[in-house]
Coordinates of C-alpha atoms in Angstrom, one line a residue:
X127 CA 0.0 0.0 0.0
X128 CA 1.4 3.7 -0.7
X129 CA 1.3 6.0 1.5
X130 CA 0.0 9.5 1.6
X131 CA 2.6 11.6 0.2
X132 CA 0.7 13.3 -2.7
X133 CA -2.0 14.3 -0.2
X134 CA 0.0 16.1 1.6
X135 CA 1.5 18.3 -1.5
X136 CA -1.8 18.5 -2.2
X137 CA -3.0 20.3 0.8
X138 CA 0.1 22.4 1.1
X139 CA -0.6 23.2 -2.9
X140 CA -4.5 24.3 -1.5
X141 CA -3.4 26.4 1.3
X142 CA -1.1 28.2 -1.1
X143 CA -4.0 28.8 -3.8
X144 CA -5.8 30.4 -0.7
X145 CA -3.0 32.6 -0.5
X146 CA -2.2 31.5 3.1
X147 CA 0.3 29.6 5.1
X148 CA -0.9 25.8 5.7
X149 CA -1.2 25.3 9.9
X150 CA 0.6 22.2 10.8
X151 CA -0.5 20.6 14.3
X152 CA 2.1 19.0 16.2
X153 CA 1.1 16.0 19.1
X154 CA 2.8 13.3 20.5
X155 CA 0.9 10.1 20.5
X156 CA 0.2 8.2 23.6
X157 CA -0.4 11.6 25.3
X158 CA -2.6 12.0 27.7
X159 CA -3.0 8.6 26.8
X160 CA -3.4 6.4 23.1
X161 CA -7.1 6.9 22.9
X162 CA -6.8 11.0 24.2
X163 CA -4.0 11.6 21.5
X164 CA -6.3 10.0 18.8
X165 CA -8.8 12.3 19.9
X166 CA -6.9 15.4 20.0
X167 CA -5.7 14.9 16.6
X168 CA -9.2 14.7 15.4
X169 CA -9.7 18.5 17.1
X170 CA -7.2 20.4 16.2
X171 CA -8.0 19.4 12.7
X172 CA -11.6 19.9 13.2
X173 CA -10.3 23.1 14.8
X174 CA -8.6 24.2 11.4
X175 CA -5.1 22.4 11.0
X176 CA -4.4 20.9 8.0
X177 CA -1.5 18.5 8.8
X178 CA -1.0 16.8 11.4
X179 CA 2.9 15.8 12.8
X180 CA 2.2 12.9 15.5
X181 CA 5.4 12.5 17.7
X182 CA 6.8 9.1 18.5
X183 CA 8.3 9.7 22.2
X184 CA 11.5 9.4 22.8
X185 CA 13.5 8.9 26.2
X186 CA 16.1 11.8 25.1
X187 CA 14.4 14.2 23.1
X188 CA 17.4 16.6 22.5
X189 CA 15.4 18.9 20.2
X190 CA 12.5 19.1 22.7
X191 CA 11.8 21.5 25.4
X192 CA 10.2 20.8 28.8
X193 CA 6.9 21.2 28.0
X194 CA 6.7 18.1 25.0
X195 CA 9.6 16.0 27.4
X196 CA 6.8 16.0 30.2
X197 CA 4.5 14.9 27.6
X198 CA 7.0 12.5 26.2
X199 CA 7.6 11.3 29.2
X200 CA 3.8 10.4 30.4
X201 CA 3.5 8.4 27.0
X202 CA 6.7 6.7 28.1
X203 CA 5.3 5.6 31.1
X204 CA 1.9 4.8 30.1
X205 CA 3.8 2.2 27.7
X206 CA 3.2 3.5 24.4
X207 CA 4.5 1.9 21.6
X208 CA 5.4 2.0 17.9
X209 CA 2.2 0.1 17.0
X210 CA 0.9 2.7 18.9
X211 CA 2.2 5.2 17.0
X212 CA 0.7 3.5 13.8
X213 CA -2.8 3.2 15.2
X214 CA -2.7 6.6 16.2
X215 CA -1.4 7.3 12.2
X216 CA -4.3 5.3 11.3
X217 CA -7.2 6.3 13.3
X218 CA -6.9 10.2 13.1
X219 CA -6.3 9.7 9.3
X220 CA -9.5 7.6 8.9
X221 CA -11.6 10.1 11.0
X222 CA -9.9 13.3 9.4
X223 CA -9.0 12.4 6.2
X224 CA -6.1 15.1 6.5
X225 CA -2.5 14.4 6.1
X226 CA -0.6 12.6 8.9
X227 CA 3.2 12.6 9.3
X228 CA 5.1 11.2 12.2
X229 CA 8.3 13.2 13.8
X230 CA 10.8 10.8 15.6
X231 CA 14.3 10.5 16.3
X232 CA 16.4 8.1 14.3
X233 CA 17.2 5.6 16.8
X234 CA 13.5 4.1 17.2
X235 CA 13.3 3.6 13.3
X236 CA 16.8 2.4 13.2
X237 CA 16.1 -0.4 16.0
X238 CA 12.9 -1.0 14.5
X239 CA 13.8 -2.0 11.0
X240 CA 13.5 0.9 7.8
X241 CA 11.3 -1.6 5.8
X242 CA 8.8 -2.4 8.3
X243 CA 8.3 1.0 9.7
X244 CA 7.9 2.4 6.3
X245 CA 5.8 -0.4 4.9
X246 CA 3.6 0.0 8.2
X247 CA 3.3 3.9 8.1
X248 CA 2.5 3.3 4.2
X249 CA -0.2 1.2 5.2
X250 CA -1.6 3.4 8.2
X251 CA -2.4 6.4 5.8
X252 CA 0.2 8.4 7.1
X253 CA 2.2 11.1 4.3
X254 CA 5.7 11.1 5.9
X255 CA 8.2 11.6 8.3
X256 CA 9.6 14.3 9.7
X257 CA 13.6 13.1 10.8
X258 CA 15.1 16.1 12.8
X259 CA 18.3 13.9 13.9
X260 CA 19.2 11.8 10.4
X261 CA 21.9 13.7 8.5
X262 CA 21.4 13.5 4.8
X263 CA 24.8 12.2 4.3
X264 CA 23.4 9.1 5.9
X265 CA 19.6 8.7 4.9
X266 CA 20.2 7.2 1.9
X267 CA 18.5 3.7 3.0
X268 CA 15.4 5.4 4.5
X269 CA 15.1 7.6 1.3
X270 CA 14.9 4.3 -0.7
X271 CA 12.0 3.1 1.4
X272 CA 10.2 5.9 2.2
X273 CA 10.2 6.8 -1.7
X274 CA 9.1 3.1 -2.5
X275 CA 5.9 3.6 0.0
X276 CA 5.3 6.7 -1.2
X277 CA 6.2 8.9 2.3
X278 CA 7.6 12.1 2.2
X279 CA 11.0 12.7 4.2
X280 CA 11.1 16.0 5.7
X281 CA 15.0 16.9 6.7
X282 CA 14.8 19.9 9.4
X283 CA 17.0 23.0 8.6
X284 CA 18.3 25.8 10.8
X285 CA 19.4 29.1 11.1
X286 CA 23.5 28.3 11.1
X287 CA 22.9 26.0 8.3
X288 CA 25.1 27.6 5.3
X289 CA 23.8 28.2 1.6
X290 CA 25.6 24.9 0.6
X291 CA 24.6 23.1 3.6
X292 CA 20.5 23.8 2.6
X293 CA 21.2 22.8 -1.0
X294 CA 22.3 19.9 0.0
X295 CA 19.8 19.3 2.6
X296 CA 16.5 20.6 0.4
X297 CA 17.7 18.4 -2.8
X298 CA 17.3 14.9 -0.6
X299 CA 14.1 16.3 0.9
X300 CA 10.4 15.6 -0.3
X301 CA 7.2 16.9 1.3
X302 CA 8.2 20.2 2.7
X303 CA 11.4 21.2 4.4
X304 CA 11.0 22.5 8.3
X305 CA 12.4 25.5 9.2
X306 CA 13.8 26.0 12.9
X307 CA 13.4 29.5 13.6
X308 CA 16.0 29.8 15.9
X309 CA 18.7 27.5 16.9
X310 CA 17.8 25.7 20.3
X311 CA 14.6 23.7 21.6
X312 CA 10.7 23.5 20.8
X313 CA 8.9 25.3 23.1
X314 CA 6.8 28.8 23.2
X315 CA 8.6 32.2 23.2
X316 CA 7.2 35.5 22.6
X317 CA 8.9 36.6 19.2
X318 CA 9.6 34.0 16.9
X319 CA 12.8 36.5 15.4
X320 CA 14.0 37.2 12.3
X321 CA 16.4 34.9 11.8
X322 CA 13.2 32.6 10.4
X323 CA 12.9 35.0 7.7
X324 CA 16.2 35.1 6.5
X325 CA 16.2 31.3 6.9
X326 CA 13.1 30.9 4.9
X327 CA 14.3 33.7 2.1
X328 CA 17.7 31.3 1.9
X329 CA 16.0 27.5 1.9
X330 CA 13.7 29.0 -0.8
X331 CA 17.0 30.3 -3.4
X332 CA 17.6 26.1 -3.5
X333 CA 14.4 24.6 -3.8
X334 CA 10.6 24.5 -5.0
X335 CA 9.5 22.7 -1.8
X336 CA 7.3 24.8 0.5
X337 CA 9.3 26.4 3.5
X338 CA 7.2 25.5 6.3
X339 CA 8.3 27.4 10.0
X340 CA 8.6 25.8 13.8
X341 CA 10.0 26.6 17.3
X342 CA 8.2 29.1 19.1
X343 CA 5.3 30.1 17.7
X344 CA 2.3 29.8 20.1
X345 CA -0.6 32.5 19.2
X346 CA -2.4 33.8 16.4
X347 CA -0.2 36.8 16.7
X348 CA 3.0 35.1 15.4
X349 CA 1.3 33.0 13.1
X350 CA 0.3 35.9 11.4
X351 CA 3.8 37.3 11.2
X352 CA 5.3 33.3 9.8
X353 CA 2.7 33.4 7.6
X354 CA 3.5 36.6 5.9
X355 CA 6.9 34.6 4.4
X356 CA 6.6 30.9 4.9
X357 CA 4.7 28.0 3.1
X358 CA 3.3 26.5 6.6
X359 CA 3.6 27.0 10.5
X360 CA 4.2 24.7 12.8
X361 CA 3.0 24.7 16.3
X362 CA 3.4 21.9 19.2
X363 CA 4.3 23.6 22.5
X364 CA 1.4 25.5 22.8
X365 CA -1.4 22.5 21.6
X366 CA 1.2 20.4 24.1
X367 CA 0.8 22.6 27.2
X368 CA -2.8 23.6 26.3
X369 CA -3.3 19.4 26.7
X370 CA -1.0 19.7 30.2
X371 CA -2.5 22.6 31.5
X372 CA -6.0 21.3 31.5
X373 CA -8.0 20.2 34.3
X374 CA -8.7 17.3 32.7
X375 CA -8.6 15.4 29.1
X376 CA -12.2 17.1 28.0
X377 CA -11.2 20.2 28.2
X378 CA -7.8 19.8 27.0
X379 CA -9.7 18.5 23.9
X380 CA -11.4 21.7 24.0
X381 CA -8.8 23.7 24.6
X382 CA -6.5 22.2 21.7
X383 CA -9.3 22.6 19.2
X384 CA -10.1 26.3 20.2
X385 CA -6.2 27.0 19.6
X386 CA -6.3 25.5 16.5
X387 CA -9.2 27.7 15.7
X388 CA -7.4 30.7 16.8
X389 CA -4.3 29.7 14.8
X390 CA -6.3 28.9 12.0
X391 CA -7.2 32.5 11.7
X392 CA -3.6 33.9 12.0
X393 CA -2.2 32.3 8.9
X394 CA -5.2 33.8 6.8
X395 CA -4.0 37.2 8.5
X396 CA -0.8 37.2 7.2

């Protein structure tokens, strides 16, 4: 079975015809739970989010701040699991019918076998991967697979990453390439900076993918201002600690779907 990859060009392609930045919804799954995380997918889409990124915890998430490690960290101990993972894919896929990608580490792939995490996310519905630690130089096997299941790779670029460096980086890529805005850890910050600007202007000058912005943005504010020069924004922090901060998992359903509402009208503010 192929996976999803076209759908997901296809609804960064749409967003762009509207003249707006796509919103791209990041949640780990097995947070609060496997069931809740299903669930919270399926709201922040109904909410207005047209991608989602599900996140496969990891014990040492070095590119995540405290706010997804505590999440990371529940999932952990509630015993999630790849399969997990891949229902979660599945489900929110079935009940959305928007794109699905899944953001992990390398290690967990790499332990768990290229072909049968590909083949399995293939089969799940979901578009992609987002690979934030897998240097180009070395992704030549998942490349291969991903490409024969038909799932995007999305390669993470930052603001130290020289013009040769992105060339590189953007020519292996597929999907959409994710823009760091500043160098350091997700989380929520008050100005998202302008090094995301000049990041975006410089990924563009190598490729046609759309440039799609994370780290930091929380509000409809700044994703109004990421809008006005990138493809798509990406927010997980704030959905993350809107789910953490809730008094329980109803109204952290609530809460993430009335964010994604209110982000959903930033990016057509741009």
């Amino acid at each position: 079975m192929s996976g999803n990859v076209e759908l997901l060009n296809t609804a960064l392609a749409q967003a762009k015809a509207e003249d707006r930045a796509a919103l791209i919804a990041y949640l780990p799954a097995g947070f609060p739970t496997v069931d809740g995380a299903i669930e919270a997918v399926k709201e922040v889409v109904a909410g207005g989010a047209d991608i989602v990124e599900v996140g496969l915890p990891h014990s040492d998430p070095v590119l995540d701040g405290p706010v997804i490690q505590t999440a990371d960290d529940i999932a952990l101990r509630g015993g999630v699991k790849i399969a997990d993972v891949m229902r979660t894919v599945r489900e929110a896929h079935e009940a959305t019918g928007a794109p699905i990608l899944v953001m992990t580490y390398w290690n967990p792939i790499d332990r768990y076998g290229v072909e049968r995490f590909t083949a399995e996310l293939a089969e799940a519905g979901g578009a992609g991967c987002i690979l934030p630690d897998l240097p180009v130089q070395e992704s030549e096997l998942w490349r291969e697979h991903a490409d024969k299941h038909g799932l995007a790779t999305v390669f993470v670029v930052a603001p130290r990453s020289k013009d040769e460096r992105l060339a590189t980086i953007t020519a292996a890529g597929s999907g959409f390439v994710y823009a760091a805005s500043l160098m350091g850890v997700t989380g929520t910050r008050d100005s998202v900076g302008d090094q995301a600007q000049d990041l975006v202007r410089r990924t563009r000058a190598t490729t046609d993918l759309p440039v799609c912005v994370g780290l930091g943005v929380s509000n409809a504010r700044q994703a109004a201002e990421v809008a006005g020069f990138a493809d798509g924004v990406i927010v997980g922090s704030a959905f993350v600690k809107a789910m953490l901060d809730a008094p329980d998992e109803a109204a952290g359903l609530a809460a993430v779907r009335s964010l994604a509402g209110e982000l959903a009208e930033g990016v057509r503010k741009r």
